[in-house]
C-alpha atoms as one frame of an Amber mdcrd trajectory, in Angstrom:
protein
   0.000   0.000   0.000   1.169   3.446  -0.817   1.706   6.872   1.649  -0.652
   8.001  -0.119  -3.821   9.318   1.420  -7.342   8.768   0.355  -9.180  11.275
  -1.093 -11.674  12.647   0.525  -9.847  12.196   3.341 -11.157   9.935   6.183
 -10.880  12.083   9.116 -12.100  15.145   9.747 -10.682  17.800  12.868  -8.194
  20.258  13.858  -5.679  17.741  13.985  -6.537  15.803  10.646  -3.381  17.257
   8.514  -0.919  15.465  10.586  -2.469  12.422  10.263  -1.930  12.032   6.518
   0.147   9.049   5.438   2.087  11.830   3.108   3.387  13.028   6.659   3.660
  10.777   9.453   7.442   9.031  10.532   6.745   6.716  12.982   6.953   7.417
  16.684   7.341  11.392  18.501   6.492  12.454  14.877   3.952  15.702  14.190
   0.743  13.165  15.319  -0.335  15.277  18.431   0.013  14.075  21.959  -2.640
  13.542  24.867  -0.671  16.464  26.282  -0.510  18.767  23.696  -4.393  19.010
  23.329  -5.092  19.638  26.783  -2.418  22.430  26.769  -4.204  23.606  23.011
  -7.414  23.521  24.781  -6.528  26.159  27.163  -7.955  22.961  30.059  -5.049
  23.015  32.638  -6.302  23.491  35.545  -9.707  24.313  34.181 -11.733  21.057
  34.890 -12.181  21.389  38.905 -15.635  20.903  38.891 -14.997  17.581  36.700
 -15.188  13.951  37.434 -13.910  11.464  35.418 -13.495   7.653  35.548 -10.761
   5.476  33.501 -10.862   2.078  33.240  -7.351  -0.081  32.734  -5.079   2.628
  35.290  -1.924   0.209  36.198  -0.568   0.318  32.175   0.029   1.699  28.535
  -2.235   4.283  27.837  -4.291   3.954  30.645  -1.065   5.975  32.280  -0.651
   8.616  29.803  -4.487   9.323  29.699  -4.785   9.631  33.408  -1.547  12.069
  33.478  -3.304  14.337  31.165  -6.267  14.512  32.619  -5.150  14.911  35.736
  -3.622  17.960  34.713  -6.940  19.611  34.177  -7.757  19.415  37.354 -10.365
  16.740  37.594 -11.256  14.574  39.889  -9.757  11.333  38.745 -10.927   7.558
  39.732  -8.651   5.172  38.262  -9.443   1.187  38.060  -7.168  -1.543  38.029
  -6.877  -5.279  38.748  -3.686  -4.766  40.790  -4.099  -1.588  42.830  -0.096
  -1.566  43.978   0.667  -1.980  40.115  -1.342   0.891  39.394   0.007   2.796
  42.825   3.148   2.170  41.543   2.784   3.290  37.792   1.090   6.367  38.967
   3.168   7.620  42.197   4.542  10.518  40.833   0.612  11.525  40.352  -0.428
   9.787  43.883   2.250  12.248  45.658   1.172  15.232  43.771  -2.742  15.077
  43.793  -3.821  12.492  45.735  -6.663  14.307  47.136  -7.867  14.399  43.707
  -6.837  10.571  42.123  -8.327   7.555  43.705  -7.367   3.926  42.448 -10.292
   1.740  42.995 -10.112  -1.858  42.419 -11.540  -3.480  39.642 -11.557  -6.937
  37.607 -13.756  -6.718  34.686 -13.268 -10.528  34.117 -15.285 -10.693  37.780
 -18.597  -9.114  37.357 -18.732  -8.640  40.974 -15.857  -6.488  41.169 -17.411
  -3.839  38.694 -20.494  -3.593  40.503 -18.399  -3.435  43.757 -16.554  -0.526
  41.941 -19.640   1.334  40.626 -20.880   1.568  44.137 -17.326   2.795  45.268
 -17.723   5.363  42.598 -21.086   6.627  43.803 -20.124   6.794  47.267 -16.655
   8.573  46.900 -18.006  10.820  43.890 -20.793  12.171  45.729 -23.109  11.319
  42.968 -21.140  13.020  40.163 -19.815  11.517  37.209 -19.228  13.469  34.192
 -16.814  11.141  31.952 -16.188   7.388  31.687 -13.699   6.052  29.399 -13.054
   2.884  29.244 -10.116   2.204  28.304  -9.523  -1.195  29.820  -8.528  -3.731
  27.191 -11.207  -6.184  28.198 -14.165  -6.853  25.979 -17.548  -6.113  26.203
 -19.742  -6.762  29.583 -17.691  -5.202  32.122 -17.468  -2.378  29.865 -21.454
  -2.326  29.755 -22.502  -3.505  33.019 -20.175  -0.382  34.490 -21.972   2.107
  32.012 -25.087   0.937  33.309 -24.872   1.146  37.210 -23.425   4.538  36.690
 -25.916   6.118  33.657 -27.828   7.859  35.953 -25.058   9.856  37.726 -23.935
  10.527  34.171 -27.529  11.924  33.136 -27.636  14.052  36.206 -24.488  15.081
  35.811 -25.092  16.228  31.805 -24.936  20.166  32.125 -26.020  22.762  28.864
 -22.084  24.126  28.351 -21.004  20.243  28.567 -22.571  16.999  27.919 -21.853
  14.227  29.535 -19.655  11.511  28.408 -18.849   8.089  26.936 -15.483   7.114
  25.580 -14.727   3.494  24.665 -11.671   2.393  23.346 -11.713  -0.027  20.311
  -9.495  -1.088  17.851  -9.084  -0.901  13.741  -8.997  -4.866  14.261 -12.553
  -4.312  14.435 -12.660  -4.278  11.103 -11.385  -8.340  10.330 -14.854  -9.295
  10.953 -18.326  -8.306  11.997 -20.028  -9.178  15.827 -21.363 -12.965  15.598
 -23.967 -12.518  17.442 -25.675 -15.616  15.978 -22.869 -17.424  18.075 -20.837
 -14.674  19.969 -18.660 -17.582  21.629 -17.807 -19.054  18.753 -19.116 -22.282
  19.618 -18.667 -26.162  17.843 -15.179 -25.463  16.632 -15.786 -22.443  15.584
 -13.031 -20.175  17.229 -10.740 -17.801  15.697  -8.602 -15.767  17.921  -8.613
 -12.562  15.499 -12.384 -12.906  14.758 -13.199 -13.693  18.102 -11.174 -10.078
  18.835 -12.681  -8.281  16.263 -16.217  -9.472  17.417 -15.884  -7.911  20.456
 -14.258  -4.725  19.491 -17.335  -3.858  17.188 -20.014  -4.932  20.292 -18.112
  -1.972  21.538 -19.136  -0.144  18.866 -22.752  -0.851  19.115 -22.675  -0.094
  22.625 -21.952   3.089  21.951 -24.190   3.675  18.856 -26.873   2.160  21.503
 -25.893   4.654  24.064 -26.213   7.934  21.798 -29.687   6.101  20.506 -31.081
   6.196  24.211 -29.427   9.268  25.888 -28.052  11.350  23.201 -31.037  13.630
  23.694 -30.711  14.149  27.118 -27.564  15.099  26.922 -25.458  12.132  27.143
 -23.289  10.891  24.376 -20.432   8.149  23.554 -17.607   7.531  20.703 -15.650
   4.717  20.404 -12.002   4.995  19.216  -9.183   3.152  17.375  -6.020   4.656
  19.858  -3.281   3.672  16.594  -0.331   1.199  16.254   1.983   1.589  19.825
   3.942  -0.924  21.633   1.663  -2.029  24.459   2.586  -4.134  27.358  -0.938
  -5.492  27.100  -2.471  -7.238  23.821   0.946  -8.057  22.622   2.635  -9.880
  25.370  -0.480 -12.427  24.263   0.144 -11.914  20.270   3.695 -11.378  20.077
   4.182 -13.849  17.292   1.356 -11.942  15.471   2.268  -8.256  15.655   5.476
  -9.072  14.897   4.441 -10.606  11.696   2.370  -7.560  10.871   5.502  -5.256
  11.184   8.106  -7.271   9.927   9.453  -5.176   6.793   6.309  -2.851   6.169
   7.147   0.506   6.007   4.021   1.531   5.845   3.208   0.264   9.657   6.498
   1.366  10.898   5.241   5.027  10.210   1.953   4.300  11.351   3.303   3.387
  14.888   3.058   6.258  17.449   4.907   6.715  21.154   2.161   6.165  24.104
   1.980   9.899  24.170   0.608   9.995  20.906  -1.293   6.837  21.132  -3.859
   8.638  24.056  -4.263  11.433  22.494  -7.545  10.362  20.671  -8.819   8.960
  23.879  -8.194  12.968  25.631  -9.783  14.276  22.081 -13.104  12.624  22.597
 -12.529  13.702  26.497 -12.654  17.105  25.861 -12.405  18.291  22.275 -15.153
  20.528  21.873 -15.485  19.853  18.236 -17.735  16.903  20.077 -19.703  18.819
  21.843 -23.520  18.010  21.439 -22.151  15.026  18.930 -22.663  11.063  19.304
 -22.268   7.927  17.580 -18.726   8.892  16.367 -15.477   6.502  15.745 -12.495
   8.588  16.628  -8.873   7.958  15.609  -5.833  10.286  15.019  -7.505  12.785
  17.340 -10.462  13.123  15.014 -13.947  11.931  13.667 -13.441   9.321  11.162
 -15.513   8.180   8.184 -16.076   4.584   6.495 -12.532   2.617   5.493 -12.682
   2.692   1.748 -13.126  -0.901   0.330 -10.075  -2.678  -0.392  -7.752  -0.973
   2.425  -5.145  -2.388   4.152  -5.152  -3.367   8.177  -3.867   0.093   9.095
  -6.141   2.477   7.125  -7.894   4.637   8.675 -12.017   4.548   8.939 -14.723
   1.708  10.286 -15.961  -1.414   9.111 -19.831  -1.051   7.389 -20.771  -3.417
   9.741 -20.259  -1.253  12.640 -23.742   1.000  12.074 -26.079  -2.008  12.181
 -29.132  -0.486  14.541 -31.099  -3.897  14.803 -28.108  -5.736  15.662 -27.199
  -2.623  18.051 -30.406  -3.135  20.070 -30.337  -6.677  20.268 -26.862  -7.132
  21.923 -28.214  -4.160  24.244 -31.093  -6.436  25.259 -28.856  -9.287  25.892
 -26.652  -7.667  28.166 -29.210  -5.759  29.906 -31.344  -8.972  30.720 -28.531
 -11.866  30.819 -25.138 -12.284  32.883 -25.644  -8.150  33.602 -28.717  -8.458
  35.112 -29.236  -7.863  38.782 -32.497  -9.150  38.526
């Protein structure tokens, strides 16, 4: 594939220029940082009367998101399986602002544990909750059953000059197949690691399309977001033998990858850009809105899988969640 980009171009933002395959270089190239568009926002320090919860605080990006948005000012609830990993990632924050950062413990393989955390939220928040993001690299019910306990301290939260918030991390890999829901565990032989992945990355998606769908009116919305190629001490200790393979001689994915800085920098965009503002349904990447992947692309293009807006499929994973292993009923 060339470094060549499509035209019309797929994304579409203040920061779409530097996203152009004619001008990225690999890693600490001109691709904006998590950083930089707080600092271009004029936010530091500005977010007092914020709350915000991330998912996935002890690692990768889940660091470099919760260092920028700590430096708005926010009040900051960070989850993590291993809360002295995550104390020890984040102690230069923890010794700083600990009146404002709280780790709270969380396993979203144990459903028991997020609602455990939900209430921990509620009770420590003081009913307030302005942002999730979760940026956990777990699937899909955890991510859910969290969003749900916690909607209506989102709702009441929602104010005119800033709508409340939804921001779910997803992945391009989304794109290698569509959600099975006609046997989401892949079932009788069945199993594909990579499909299996992708699956769940675009019942992520519908979440969210489900999300803006119920609550977008009252002033609640969600985007989902493909963060970009980075080194990751998560998904690739478990596909090492893959990613490697993807990278091994393409040029073209060696200046696609991005430093960690870079890599959160679409997750703090659909924090706080206010190009969002009043705006749902959206798939995000290089710090922007993006449009459908033309047909034909490679793994690394930019843009979502057609199968990604499917509103019948959208309600009926909804419904399944809601009413099965979710359910406190």
């Amino acid at each position: 594939m060339s470094m060549v980009s499509h035209e019309p171009f797929q994304l579409v933002g203040r920061y779409t220029d530097r996203n152009r395959w004619e001008n990225l270089n690999g890693p600490g190239d001109s691709r904006v940082t998590g950083t930089q568009i707080i600092e271009e926002a004029a936010l530091e320090g500005a977010w007092s009367d914020k709350v915000v919860l991330i998912t996935g605080a002890s690692a990768g990006i889940g660091i470099k998101t919760i260092e920028a948005i700590t430096s708005t000012g926010a009040t900051v609830f960070g989850t993590a399986r291993n809360i002295d990993k995550a104390s020890n990632a984040l102690g230069h924050l923890l010794e700083s602002d600990r009146d404002r950062i709280h780790l709270l413990h969380m396993d979203q393989v144990d459903l028991t544990t997020v609602r455990a955390c939900a209430d921990a939220v509620r009770e420590k928040s003081r009913g307030k909750l302005n942002i999730i993001i979760n940026n956990a690299t777990t699937n899909y019910l955890s991510h859910f059953l969290l969003f749900y306990l916690l909607k209506d301290l989102l709702l009441k939260s929602s104010l005119l000059s800033f709508h409340s918030r939804v921001v779910t991390v997803t992945s391009a890999a989304h794109r290698y197949g569509p959600c099975r829901l006609h046997n989401i565990n892949f079932d009788n032989g069945e199993y594909n690691g990579w499909m299996a992945y992708a699956s769940s990355k675009v019942a992520n998606i519908y979440m969210t399309n489900q999300i803006e769908r119920l609550y977008g009116a009252q002033g609640l919305h969600a985007y989902t977001l493909h963060p970009g190629a980075f080194i990751s001490p998560n998904l690739q200790k478990f596909s090492k033998a893959e990613t490697e393979a993807l990278s091994q001689g393409d040029d073209r994915l060696k200046k696609y990858m991005m430093s960690q800085d870079q890599a959160c920098a679409t997750t703090i965009y659909g924090t706080v850009s206010g190009e969002l503002e009043g705006q749902g349904r959206l798939y995000l990447e290089g710090a922007s809105k993006s449009g459908p992947c033309p047909a034909g692309s490679d793994a690394v293009e930019y843009g979502s899988a057609s199968w990604s807006q499917d509103n019948t499929k959208e309600e009926e994973l909804w419904e399944r969640a809601r009413s099965g292993p979710t359910s406190s009923e």
